[in-house]
Coordinates of C-alpha atoms and ligand atoms in Angstrom, one line a residue:
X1 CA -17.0 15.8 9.8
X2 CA -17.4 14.1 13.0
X3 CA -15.4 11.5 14.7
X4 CA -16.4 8.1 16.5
X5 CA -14.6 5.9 18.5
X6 CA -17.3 4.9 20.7
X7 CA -17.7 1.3 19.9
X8 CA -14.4 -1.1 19.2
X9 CA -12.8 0.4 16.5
X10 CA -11.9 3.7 15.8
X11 CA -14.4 4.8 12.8
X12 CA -14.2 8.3 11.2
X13 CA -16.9 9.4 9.1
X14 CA -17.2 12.2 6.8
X15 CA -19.5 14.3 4.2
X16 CA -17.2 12.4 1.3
X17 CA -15.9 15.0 -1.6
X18 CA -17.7 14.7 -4.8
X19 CA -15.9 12.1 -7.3
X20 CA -15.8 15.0 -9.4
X21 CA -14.2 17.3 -7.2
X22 CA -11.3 14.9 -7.4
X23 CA -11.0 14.5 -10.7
X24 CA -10.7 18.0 -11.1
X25 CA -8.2 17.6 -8.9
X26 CA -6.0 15.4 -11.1
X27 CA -2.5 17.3 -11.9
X28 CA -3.1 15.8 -15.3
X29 CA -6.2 15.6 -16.5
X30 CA -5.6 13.6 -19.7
X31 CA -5.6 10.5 -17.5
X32 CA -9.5 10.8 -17.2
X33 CA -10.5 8.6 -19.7
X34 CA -14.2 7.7 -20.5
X35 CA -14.0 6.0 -24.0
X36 CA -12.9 2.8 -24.6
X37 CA -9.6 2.3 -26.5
X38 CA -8.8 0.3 -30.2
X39 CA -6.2 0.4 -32.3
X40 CA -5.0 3.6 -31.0
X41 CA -8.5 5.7 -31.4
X42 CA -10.7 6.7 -28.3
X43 CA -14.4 4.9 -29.1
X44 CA -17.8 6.1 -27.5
X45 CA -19.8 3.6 -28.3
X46 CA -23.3 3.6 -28.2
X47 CA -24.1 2.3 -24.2
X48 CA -22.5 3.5 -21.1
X49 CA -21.5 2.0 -17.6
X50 CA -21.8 4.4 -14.5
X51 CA -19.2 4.2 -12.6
X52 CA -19.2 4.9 -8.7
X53 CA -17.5 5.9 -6.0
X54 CA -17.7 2.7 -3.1
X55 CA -17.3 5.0 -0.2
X56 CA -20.5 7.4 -0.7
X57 CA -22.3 5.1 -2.9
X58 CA -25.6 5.7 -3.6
X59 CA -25.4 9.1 -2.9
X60 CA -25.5 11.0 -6.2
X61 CA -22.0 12.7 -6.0
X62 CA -20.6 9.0 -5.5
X63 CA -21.2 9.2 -9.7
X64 CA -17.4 9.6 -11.0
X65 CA -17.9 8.9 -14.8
X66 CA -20.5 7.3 -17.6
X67 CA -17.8 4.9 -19.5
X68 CA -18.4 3.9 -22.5
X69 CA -19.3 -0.2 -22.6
X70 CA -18.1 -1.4 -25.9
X71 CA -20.3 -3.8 -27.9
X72 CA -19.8 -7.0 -30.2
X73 CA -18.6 -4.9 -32.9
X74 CA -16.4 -3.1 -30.6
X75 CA -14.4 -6.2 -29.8
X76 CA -14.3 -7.7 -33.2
X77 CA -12.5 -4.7 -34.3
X78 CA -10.2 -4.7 -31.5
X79 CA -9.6 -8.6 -32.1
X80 CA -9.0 -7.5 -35.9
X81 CA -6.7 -4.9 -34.7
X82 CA -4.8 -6.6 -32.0
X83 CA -4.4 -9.5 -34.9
X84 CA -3.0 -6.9 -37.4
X85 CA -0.7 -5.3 -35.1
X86 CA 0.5 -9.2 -34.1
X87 CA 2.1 -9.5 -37.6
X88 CA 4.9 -6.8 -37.1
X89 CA 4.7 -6.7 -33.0
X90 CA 6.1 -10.3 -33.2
X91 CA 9.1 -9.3 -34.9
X92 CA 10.3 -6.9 -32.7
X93 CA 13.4 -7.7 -30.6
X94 CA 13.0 -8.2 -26.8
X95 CA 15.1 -5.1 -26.2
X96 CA 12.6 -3.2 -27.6
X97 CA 9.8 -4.6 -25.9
X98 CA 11.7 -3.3 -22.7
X99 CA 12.5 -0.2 -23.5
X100 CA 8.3 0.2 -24.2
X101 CA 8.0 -1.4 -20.8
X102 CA 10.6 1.0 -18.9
X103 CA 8.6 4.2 -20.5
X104 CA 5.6 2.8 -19.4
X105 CA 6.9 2.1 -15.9
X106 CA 8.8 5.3 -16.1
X107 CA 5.3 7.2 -16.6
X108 CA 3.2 5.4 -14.0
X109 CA 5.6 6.6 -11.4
X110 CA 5.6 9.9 -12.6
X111 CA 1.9 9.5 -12.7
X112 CA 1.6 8.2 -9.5
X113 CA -0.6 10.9 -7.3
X114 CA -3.3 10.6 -9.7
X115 CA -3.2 7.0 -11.0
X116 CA -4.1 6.3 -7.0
X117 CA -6.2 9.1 -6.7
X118 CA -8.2 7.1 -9.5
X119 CA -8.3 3.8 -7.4
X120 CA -8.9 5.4 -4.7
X121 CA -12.1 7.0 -6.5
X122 CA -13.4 3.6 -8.5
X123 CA -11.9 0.8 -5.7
X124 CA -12.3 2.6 -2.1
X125 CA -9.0 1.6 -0.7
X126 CA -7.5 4.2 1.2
X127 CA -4.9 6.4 -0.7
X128 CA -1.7 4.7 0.8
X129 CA -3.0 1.3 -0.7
X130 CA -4.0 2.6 -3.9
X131 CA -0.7 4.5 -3.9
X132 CA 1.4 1.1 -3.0
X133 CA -0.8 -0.7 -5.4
X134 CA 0.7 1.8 -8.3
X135 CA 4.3 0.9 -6.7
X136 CA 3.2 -3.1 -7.2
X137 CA 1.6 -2.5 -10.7
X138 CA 4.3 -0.6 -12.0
X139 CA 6.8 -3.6 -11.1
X140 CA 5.5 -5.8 -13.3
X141 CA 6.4 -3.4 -16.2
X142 CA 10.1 -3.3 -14.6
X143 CA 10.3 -6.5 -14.1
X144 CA 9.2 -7.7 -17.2
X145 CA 11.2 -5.3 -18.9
X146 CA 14.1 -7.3 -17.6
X147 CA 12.7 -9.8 -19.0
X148 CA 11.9 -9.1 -22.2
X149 CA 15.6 -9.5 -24.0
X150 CA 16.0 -13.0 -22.4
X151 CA 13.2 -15.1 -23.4
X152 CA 15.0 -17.5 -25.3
X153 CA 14.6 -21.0 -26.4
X154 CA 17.2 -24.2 -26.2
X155 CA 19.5 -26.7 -28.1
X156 CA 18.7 -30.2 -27.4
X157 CA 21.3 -33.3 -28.7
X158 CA 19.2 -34.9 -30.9
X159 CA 19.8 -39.1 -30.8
X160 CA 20.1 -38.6 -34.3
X161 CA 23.9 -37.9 -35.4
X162 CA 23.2 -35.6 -38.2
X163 CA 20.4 -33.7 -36.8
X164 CA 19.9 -30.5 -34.1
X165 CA 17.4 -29.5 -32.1
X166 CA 16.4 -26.1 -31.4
X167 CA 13.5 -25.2 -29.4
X168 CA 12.8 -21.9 -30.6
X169 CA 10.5 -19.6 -28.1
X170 CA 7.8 -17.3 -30.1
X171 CA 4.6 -15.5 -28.6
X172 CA 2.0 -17.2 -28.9
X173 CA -0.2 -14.5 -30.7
X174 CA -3.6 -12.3 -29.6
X175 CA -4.3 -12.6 -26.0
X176 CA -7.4 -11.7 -24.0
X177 CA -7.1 -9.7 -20.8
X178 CA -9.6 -10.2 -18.0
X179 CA -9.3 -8.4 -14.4
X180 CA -11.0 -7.5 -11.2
X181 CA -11.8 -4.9 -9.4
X182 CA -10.1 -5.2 -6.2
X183 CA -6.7 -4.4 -7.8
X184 CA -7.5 -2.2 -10.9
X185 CA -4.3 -1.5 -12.0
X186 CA -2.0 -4.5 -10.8
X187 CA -4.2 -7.8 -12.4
X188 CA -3.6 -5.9 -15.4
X189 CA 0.0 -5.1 -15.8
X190 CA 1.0 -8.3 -14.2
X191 CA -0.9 -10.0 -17.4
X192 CA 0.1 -7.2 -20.0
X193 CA 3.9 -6.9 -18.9
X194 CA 4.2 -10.4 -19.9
X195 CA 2.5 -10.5 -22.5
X196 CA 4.3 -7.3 -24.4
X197 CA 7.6 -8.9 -23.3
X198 CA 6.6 -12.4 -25.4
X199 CA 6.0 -10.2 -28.4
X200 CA 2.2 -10.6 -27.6
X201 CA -0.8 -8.3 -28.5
X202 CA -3.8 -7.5 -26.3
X203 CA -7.2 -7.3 -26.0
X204 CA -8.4 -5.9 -22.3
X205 CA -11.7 -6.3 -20.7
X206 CA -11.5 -4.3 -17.3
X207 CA -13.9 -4.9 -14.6
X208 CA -17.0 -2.6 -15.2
X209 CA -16.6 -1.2 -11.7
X210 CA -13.3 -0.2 -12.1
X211 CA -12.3 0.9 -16.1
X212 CA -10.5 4.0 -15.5
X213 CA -7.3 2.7 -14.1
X214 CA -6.9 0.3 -17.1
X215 CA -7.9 3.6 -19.5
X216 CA -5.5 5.6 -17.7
X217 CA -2.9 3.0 -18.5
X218 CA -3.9 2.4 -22.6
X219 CA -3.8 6.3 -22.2
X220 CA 0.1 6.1 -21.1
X221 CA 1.2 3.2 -23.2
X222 CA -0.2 5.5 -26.2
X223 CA 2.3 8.1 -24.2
X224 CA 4.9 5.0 -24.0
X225 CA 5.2 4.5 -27.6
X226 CA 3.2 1.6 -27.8
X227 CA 2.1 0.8 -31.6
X228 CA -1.9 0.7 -32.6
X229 CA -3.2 -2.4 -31.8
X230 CA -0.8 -3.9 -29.3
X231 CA -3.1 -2.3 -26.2
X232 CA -7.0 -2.7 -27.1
X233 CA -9.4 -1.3 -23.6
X234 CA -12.7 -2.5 -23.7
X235 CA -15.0 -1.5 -21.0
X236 CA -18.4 -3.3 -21.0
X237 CA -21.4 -3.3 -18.7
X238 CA -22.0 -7.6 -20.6
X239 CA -19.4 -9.3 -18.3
X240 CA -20.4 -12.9 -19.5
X241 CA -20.9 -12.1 -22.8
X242 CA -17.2 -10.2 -23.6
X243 CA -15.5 -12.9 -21.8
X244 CA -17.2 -15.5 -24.1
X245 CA -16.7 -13.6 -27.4
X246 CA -13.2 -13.6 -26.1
X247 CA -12.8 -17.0 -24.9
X248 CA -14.6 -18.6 -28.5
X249 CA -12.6 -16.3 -30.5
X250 CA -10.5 -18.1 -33.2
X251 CA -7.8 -15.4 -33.2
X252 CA -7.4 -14.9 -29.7
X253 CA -5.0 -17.6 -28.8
X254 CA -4.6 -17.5 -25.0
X255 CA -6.8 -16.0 -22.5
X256 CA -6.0 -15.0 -18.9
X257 CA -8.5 -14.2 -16.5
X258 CA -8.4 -13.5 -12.6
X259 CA -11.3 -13.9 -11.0
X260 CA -13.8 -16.3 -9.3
X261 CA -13.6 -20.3 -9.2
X262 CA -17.0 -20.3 -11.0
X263 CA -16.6 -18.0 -13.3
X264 CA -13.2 -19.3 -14.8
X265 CA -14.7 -22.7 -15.1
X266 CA -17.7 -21.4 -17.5
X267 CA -14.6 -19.5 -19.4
X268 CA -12.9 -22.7 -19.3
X269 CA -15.6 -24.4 -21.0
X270 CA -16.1 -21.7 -23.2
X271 CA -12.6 -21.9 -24.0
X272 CA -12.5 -25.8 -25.6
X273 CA -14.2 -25.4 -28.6
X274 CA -11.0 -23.7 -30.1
X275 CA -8.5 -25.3 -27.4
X276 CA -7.2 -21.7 -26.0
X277 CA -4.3 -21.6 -23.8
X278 CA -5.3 -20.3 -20.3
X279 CA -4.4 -18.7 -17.2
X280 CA -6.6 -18.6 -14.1
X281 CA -6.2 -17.0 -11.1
X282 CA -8.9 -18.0 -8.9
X283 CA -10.7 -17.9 -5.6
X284 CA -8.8 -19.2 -2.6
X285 CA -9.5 -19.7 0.8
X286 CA -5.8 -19.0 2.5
X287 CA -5.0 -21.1 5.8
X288 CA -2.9 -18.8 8.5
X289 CA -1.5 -20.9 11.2
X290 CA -0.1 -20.2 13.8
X291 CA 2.0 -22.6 15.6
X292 CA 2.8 -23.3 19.6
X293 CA 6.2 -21.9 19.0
X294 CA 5.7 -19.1 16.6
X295 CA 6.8 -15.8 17.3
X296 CA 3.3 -14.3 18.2
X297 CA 3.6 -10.6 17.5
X298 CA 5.4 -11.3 14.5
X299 CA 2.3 -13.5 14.1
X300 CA -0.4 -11.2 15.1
X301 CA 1.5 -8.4 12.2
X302 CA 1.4 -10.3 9.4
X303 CA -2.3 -11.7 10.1
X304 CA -3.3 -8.3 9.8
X305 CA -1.1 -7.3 7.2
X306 CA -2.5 -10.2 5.1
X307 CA -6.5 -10.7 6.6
X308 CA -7.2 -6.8 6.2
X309 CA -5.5 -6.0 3.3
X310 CA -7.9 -4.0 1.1
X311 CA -10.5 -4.1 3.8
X312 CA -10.2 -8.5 3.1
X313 CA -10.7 -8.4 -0.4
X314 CA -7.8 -10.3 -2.6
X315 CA -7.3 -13.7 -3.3
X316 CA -4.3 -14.4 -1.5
X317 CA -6.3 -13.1 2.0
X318 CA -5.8 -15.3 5.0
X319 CA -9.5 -16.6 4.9
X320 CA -9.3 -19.2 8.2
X321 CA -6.3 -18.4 11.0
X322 CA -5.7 -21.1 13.1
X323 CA -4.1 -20.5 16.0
X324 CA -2.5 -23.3 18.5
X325 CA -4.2 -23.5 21.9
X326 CA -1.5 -22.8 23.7
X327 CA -1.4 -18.9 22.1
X328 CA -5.1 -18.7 21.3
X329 CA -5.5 -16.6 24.5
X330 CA -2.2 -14.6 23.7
X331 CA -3.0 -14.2 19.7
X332 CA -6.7 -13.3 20.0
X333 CA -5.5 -10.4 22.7
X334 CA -2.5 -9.1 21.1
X335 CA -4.8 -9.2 17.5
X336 CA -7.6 -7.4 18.7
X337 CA -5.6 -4.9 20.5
X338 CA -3.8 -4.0 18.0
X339 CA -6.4 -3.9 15.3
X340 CA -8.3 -1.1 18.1
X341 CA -5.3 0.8 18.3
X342 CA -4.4 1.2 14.6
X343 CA -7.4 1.0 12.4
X344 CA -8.9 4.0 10.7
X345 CA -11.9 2.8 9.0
X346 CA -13.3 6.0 6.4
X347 CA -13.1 7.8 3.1
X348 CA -9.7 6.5 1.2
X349 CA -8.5 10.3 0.2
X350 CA -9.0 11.4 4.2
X351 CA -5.6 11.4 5.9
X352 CA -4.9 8.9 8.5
X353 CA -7.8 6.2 6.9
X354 CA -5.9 2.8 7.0
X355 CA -9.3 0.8 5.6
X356 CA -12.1 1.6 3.4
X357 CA -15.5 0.0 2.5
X358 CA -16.0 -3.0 1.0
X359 CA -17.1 -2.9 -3.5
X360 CA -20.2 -3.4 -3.6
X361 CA -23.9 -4.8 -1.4
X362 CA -23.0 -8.2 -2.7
X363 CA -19.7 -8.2 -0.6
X364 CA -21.4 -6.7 2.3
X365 CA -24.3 -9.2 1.7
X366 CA -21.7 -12.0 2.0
X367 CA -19.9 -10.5 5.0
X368 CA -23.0 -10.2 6.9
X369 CA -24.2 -13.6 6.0
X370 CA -20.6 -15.1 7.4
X371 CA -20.7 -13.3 10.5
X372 CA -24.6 -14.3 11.1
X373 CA -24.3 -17.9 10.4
X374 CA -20.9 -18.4 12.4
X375 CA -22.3 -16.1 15.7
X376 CA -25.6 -18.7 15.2
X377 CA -23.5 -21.4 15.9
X378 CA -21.8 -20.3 18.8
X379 CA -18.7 -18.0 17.2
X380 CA -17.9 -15.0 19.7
X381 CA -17.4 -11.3 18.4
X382 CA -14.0 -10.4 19.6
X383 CA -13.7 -6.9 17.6
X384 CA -16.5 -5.2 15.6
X385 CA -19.5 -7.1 13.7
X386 CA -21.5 -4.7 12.6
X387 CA -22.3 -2.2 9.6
X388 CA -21.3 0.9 9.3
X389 CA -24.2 2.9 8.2
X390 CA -22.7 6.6 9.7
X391 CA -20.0 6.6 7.1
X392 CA -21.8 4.9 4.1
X393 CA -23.4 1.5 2.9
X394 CA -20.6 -0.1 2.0
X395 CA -18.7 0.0 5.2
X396 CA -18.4 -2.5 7.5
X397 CA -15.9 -2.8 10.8
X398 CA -12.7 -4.9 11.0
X399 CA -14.3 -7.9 12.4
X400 CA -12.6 -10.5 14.6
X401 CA -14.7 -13.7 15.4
X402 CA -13.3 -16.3 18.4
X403 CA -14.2 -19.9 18.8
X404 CA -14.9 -20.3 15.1
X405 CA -15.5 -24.6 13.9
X406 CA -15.6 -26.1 10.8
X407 CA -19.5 -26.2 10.3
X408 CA -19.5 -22.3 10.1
X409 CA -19.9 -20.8 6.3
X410 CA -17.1 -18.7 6.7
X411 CA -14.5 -22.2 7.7
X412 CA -15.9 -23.7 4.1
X413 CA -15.9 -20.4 2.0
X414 CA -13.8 -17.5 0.7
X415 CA -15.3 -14.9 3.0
X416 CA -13.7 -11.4 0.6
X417 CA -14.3 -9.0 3.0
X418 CA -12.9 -7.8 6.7
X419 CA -13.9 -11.2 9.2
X420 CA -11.2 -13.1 10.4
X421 CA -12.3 -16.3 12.0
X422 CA -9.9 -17.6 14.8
X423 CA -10.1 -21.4 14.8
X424 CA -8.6 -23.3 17.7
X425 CA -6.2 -26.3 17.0
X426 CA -4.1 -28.7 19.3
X427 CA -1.2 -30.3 16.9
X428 CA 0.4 -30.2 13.6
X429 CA -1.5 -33.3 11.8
X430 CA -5.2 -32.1 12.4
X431 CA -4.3 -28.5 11.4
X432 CA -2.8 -29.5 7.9
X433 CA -6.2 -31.4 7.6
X434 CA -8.2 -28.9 8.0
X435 CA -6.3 -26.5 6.6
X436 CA -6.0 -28.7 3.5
X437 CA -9.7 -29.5 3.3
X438 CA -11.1 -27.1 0.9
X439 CA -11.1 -27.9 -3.0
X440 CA -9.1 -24.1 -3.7
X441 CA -5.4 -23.7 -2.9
X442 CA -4.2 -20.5 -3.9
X443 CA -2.4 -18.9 -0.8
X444 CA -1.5 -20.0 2.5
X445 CA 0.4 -18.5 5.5
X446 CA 2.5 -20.1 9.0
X447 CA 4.3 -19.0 11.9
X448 CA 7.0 -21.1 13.3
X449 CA 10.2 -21.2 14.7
X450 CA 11.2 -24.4 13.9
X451 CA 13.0 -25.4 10.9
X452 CA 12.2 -28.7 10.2
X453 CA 8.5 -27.6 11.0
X454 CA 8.5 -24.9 8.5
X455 CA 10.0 -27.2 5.5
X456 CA 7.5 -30.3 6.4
X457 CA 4.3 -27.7 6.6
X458 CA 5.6 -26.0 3.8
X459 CA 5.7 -29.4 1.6
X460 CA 2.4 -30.7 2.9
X461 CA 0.1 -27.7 2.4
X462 CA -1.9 -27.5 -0.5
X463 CA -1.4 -24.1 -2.1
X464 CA 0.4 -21.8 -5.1
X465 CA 1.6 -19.4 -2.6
X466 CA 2.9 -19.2 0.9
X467 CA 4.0 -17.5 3.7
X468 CA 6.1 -18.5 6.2
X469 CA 6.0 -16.2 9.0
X470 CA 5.1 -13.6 7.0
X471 CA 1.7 -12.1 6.0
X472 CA 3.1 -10.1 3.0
X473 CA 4.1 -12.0 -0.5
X474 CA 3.4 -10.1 -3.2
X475 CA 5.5 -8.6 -5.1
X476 CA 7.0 -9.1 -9.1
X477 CA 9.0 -11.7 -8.4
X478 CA 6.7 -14.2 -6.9
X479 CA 5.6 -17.2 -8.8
X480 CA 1.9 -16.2 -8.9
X481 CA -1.0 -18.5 -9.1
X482 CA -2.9 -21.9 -7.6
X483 CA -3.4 -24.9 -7.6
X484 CA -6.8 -27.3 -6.9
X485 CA -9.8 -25.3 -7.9
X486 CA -7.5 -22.0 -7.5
X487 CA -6.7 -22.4 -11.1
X488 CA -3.5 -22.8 -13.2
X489 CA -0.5 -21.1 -14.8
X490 CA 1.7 -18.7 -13.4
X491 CA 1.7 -14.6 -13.2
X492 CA 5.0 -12.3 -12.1
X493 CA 8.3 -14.1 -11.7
X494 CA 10.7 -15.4 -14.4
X495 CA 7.5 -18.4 -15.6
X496 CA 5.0 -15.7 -16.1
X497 CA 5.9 -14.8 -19.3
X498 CA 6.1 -18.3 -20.4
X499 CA 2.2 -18.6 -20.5
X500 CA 2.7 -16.1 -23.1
X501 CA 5.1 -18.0 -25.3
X502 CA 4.7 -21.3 -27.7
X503 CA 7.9 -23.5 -28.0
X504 CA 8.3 -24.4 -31.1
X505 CA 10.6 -27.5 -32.5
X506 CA 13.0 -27.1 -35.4
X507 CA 15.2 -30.6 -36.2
X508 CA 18.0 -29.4 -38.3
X509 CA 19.5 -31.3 -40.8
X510 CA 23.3 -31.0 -41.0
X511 CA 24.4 -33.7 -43.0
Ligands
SIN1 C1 -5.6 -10.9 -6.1 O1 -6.3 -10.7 -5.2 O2 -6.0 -11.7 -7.0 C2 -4.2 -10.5 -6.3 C3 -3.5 -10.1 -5.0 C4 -2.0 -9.8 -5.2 O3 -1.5 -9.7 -6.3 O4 -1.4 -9.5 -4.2

């Protein structure tokens, strides 16, 4: 091991343990699943995805499994299944649908250690993260538990005398499952909590990066009680071509997917021949301002709480931080002060590591390519800038860039890895310009002590999500979701579950 703190940030950088060291580590083993998961039965399959550990990829010991990648077959049978297991899961009452949901939140918390341990493995994030993304995934479960025996429908006065109305709430039937990597376990119970509280059944394509958190949990919802059929996992190495079995599949009726801009419009499209209801939760490109009378360290907290979470990669990351004139000088300090003082940059199981690497070359590519472009025209390197080749290839220091403009790549696009560009801005109008500019809207984030400021911004920018003076929103009970090119429909929170349901009209005669 040997320690290095001789540039801007402190950087540790180890020989990294062997993926299967760890593994062999896990108190229980039986969460090490490899095969994908229909209708109850464990399936090989005939081809197999290897998956790796971020932090000492390409070293050989980075290998932590060969998962099985499911074929057409594979998900025809799981359609079949999750269709067969539809007819009876439907009729269940919502109190029993939460009590599934509370043993399945019970046993991810008793699971805990080694469902992070996993992430931490197939993601990179440090173990803390992995750990609090277990806390956040597990929510969803609780919360949607609470849910569960309350989805109810309405009585509307009909204009007719002699008739009633009922609106009666039913699921809407098989739905298909699509996640990321950069939260492996979270993007999928957020979508699965709702949908097992609706009465709904499910077919799951994980990311093929990251499959064994989402085995781990089909492993537990088997544990749970769950009935055959209502949890299908399908790995598969054929990204486009599972999401558009599932997206033209007459018997899937709704499809969610969390992912990139692009990529939910081709599902989209895929998704008209049989009309499927949709959810997509897509690229943003989060605003953080910070206003002339913000509370600065409060400020300089939450843009590090929200720019550097999992080393920059979610959705909801602040993406461009303005930051008044008049504090420019102060924020910039305080930020990169801070960020020196308190980052660990290293392997995710080490103690102490606050930030890990980023997925993949093709984040680092795209990091790199920001930081180039913007330092060609005329961005300063406050903090960091460059690779980390001493730990591994996919590491890359917390990176602050000043006197970033609107011409630079990383103003227009959703950088997904650790740059935050400090922009410069003199009043209120041109920064809800700018800040509005872009064709995404997911998240968005500002500092200020004023009241009336916070309620006007608040109205005028537009995003899904935001922040006001703080950099930290998620949680279960947040409406979740976009708007603009961020995509549509809403995840977590008392609506999420209604993308799950149809409303169905009954006139009653009573005459
Ligand atoms: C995402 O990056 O898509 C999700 C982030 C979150 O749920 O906090």
């Amino acid at each position: 091991m040997f320690y290095r703190n001789s540039i801007k940030l402190a950087v540790r950088s180890y020989s990294i343990e062997a993926s299967s060291k760890v593994i062999s580590t896990l108190k229980n083993p039986s969460l090490f699943k490899t095969s994908g998961y229909i209708n109850g039965e464990w399936i090989t399959g005939n081809d197999t995805i290897e998956v790796h550990n971020p932090a000492s990829f390409p070293d050989p010991t980075s290998k932590i499994a060969d998962v099985a990648s499911l074929s057409a077959t594979d998900y025809e049978n799981a359609i079949e299944a999750a269709s067969n297991a539809f007819a009876t899961f439907k009729k269940t009452t919502g109190r029993h649908r939460s009590e599934l949901l509370l043993n399945l939140y019970q046993l991810m918390k008793e699971n805990q250690d080694d469902l992070a341990k996993l992430i931490v493995l197939e993601n990179g994030k440090p173990y803390a993260d992995a750990y609090g993304e277990i806390t956040y995934a597990a929510s969803f479960f609780q919360w949607f538990a609470e849910e569960a025996p309350r989805v109810a429908g309405d009585i509307i006065p009909s204009s007719n005398g002699s008739n009633r109305i009922l609106a009666l709430r039913q699921p809407i039937g098989v739905c298909g499952i699509i996640t990321p990597w950069n939260f492996p376990a979270a993007m999928i119970t957020r979508k699965l909590g709702a949908a097992v509280a609706a009465g709904c059944t499910t077919v799951i394509k994980p990311a093929s990066e990251t499959p064994l958190s989402a085995l781990a949990l089909a492993h537990l919802s088997e544990l749970a009680g769950f009935p055959k059929g209502v949890v299908n996992v399908l790995p598969s190495s054929d990204a486009p071509a599972a999401g558009k079995l599932l997206c033209e599949h007459p018997k899937i009726k709704k499809v969610s997917f969390t992912g990139s801009t692009n990529v939910g419009k081709v599902l989209m499209g895929q998704s008209s021949s049989t009309l499927k209801k949709l959810s997509m939760e897509l690229g943003g490109n989060a605003p953080f301002i910070v206003f002339d009378d913000a509370d600065v360290d409060k400020a300089v907290d939450g843009a590090i709480a929200s720019k550097f979470r999992s080393s920059g990669q979610t959705c909801i990351c602040a993406n461009r931080l303005f930051i008044h004139e008049s504090v420019y000088d102060e924020f910039s300090t305080k930020f990169t002060e801070k960020l020196r003082k308190t980052v660990k940059i290293g392997y995710g199981l080490e103690e102490g590591i606050t930030h890990g690497p980023v997925i993949h070359s093709k984040s680092m590519s795209k990091v790199r390519q920001h930081i180039d472009d913007a330092v060609s025209k005329g961005a300063k390197v406050l903090l960091g800038g460059s690779k980390l080749p001493e730990i591994g290839e996919n590491f890359h220091e917390l990176t602050v860039l000043g006197d970033v403009t609107s011409d630079m790549l990383i103003s227009q696009e959703e950088t997904f890895g650790p740059v935050a560009p400090l922009i410069k801005f003199s009043s209120e109008e041109e920064v809800l310009q700018a800040a509005n500019t872009p064709d995404v809207g997911l998240a968005g984030y500002f500092y200020s002590t004023d009241v009336s400021r916070i309620f006007r911004v608040a109205e005028e920018l537009e995003v899904g999500m935001l922040g006001a003076n703080t950099g930290a929103i998620s949680e279960a009970a947040l409406p979740f979701g976009g708007v603009k090119q961020s995509g549509f429909g809403r995840e977590g929170s008392k609506f999420g579950i209604e993308d799950y349901t149809i409303v169905k009209g009954l006139v009653l005669n009573i005459a």
